[in-house]
Amino acid sequence: MKKVALFVDVQNIYYTTKEFHKCHFNYNAFWAAATANREVLKAIAYAIDRGDEKQKQFQNILKGIGFEVKLKPFVQRSDGSAKGDWDVGITLDIMDYAQQSDVVVLASGDGDFDLLLNKIRKDFGVSVEVYGVANLTATSLINAASKFIPIEGNLLLKLTR
């Protein structure tokens, strides 16, 4: 059985899915697809902590699915912009787990990860699957992946009103 490590850039997936599909990402369907017939070595979801109750409930859902949830505090700058970037943390964890994995799964559309994916494929011979919203995923990231899986269909949770 192949060993898989999953890494989810929660903010990126949330905003790209909401912007393009006008709904939410289905983490249960993602977990089922990404882990089917595989041994889960590690699964981490990276999020921003705003401290609100709805967000805590969501984080508990992720933990219930099987993710370790890593949080960074939400930082509001004096100019009104916000900071909450997990790129370095995700990169460090992927580097730590890639050499023990057969498959690395990254849910993100952020092109900053293309160099990382190319490096782990070359250095560790690991297969890399990227899940992202096709129209909002960097072409360089898609090209760096062994396989690109667009977020669509059953990977979407339709919003109910």
Coordinates of C-alpha atoms in Angstrom, one line a residue:
M1 CA 0.0 0.0 0.0
K2 CA 1.4 3.4 -1.0
K3 CA 2.1 5.9 1.8
V4 CA 0.5 9.3 1.3
A5 CA 1.0 12.7 3.0
L6 CA -1.7 15.4 2.6
F7 CA -1.2 19.1 2.9
V8 CA -4.1 21.6 2.6
D9 CA -3.6 25.4 2.2
V10 CA -7.0 26.1 3.8
Q11 CA -7.2 29.8 3.0
N12 CA -6.2 29.3 -0.6
I13 CA -8.8 26.5 -1.1
Y14 CA -11.5 28.4 0.7
Y15 CA -11.1 31.6 -1.3
T16 CA -10.6 30.1 -4.7
T17 CA -13.5 27.6 -4.4
K18 CA -15.8 30.3 -3.1
E19 CA -14.7 32.8 -5.8
F20 CA -15.0 30.5 -8.7
H21 CA -17.7 28.0 -7.7
K22 CA -19.6 30.1 -5.2
C23 CA -19.6 27.2 -2.7
H24 CA -17.3 25.3 -0.3
F25 CA -14.7 22.6 -0.7
N26 CA -15.9 19.1 0.3
Y27 CA -13.1 17.9 2.7
N28 CA -14.7 14.5 3.2
A29 CA -14.8 13.8 -0.5
F30 CA -11.2 15.1 -0.8
W31 CA -10.1 12.8 2.0
A32 CA -11.8 9.8 0.4
A33 CA -10.3 10.5 -3.0
A34 CA -6.8 11.3 -1.9
T35 CA -6.5 8.4 0.6
A36 CA -8.2 5.6 -1.3
N37 CA -6.2 2.4 -1.0
R38 CA -3.3 4.4 0.6
E39 CA -1.8 4.5 4.0
V40 CA -2.0 8.0 5.5
L41 CA 1.4 9.0 6.8
K42 CA 0.4 12.5 7.7
A43 CA -2.4 15.0 6.9
I44 CA -2.1 18.6 7.8
A45 CA -4.5 21.5 7.2
Y46 CA -3.0 25.0 7.6
A47 CA -5.4 27.7 8.7
I48 CA -5.6 31.2 10.2
D49 CA -7.0 31.5 13.7
R50 CA -9.5 34.4 14.0
G51 CA -10.9 32.9 17.2
D52 CA -14.5 32.8 16.1
E53 CA -16.8 30.0 17.0
K54 CA -17.8 29.0 13.4
Q55 CA -14.1 28.7 12.6
K56 CA -13.5 26.5 15.6
Q57 CA -16.3 24.2 14.5
F58 CA -14.8 23.9 11.1
Q59 CA -11.4 23.1 12.6
N60 CA -13.0 20.3 14.7
I61 CA -14.6 18.9 11.5
L62 CA -11.1 18.8 9.9
K63 CA -9.7 17.0 13.0
G64 CA -12.6 14.6 12.9
I65 CA -11.8 13.7 9.3
G66 CA -8.2 13.0 10.2
F67 CA -6.3 16.2 9.7
E68 CA -3.9 17.8 12.1
V69 CA -4.8 21.5 12.1
K70 CA -2.0 24.0 12.3
L71 CA -3.0 27.6 13.1
K72 CA -1.4 31.0 12.7
P73 CA -2.9 34.0 14.3
F74 CA -4.8 36.4 12.1
V75 CA -2.8 39.7 11.9
Q76 CA -4.5 42.9 10.9
R77 CA -2.0 45.5 9.7
S78 CA -2.4 49.2 10.4
D79 CA -3.0 49.8 6.7
G80 CA -6.0 47.5 6.8
S81 CA -4.4 44.6 5.0
A82 CA -4.2 41.2 6.6
K83 CA -1.4 38.7 7.0
G84 CA -1.7 34.9 7.4
D85 CA 0.7 33.1 5.1
W86 CA 1.6 29.5 5.7
D87 CA 3.8 29.0 2.6
V88 CA 7.1 28.4 4.6
G89 CA 5.4 26.2 7.1
I90 CA 3.8 24.0 4.4
T91 CA 7.1 23.9 2.6
L92 CA 9.0 22.7 5.7
D93 CA 6.4 20.0 6.5
I94 CA 6.4 18.8 2.9
M95 CA 10.2 18.5 2.9
D96 CA 10.0 16.6 6.1
Y97 CA 7.4 14.1 4.9
A98 CA 8.2 13.8 1.2
Q99 CA 11.1 11.4 1.6
Q100 CA 8.9 9.0 3.7
S101 CA 6.0 9.1 1.2
D102 CA 5.1 7.5 -2.1
V103 CA 2.6 10.3 -2.8
V104 CA 2.4 13.9 -1.6
V105 CA -1.0 15.6 -2.1
L106 CA -1.2 19.4 -2.0
A107 CA -4.5 21.2 -2.0
S108 CA -3.6 24.7 -3.2
G109 CA -3.5 26.9 -6.3
D110 CA -0.5 28.9 -5.2
G111 CA 2.3 29.0 -7.8
D112 CA 4.9 29.6 -5.1
F113 CA 4.9 25.8 -4.5
D114 CA 6.1 24.9 -8.0
L115 CA 9.8 24.9 -7.0
L116 CA 9.1 22.8 -4.0
L117 CA 7.1 20.2 -6.0
N118 CA 9.8 20.0 -8.7
K119 CA 12.4 19.5 -6.0
I120 CA 10.7 16.7 -4.1
R121 CA 9.8 14.9 -7.3
K122 CA 13.5 15.1 -8.4
D123 CA 15.2 14.5 -5.0
F124 CA 12.8 11.9 -3.5
G125 CA 11.1 10.4 -6.6
V126 CA 7.8 11.1 -5.0
S127 CA 4.6 11.4 -7.0
V128 CA 2.8 14.7 -6.4
E129 CA -0.9 15.3 -6.8
V130 CA -2.3 18.9 -6.7
Y131 CA -5.9 19.6 -6.1
G132 CA -7.0 23.1 -7.1
V133 CA -9.6 25.2 -8.8
A134 CA -8.5 24.9 -12.4
N135 CA -9.1 28.5 -13.5
L136 CA -7.4 29.9 -10.4
T137 CA -4.5 27.5 -10.0
A138 CA -1.1 28.7 -11.3
T139 CA 0.0 27.0 -14.5
S140 CA 3.5 26.5 -13.0
L141 CA 1.9 24.5 -10.1
I142 CA -0.1 22.4 -12.5
N143 CA 3.0 21.7 -14.6
A144 CA 5.0 20.8 -11.5
A145 CA 2.5 18.2 -10.4
S146 CA 2.6 14.5 -11.4
K147 CA -1.2 14.8 -11.6
F148 CA -3.6 17.7 -11.3
I149 CA -7.1 17.1 -10.0
P150 CA -9.5 20.0 -10.5
I151 CA -11.8 20.9 -7.7
E152 CA -15.2 20.4 -9.2
G153 CA -18.1 18.0 -9.0
N154 CA -18.2 15.9 -5.8
L155 CA -15.3 17.9 -4.4
L156 CA -17.8 20.8 -4.0
L157 CA -20.3 21.4 -1.2
K158 CA -23.2 23.3 -2.6
L159 CA -24.3 26.2 -0.3
T160 CA -27.8 25.8 1.1
R161 CA -29.9 28.9 1.9

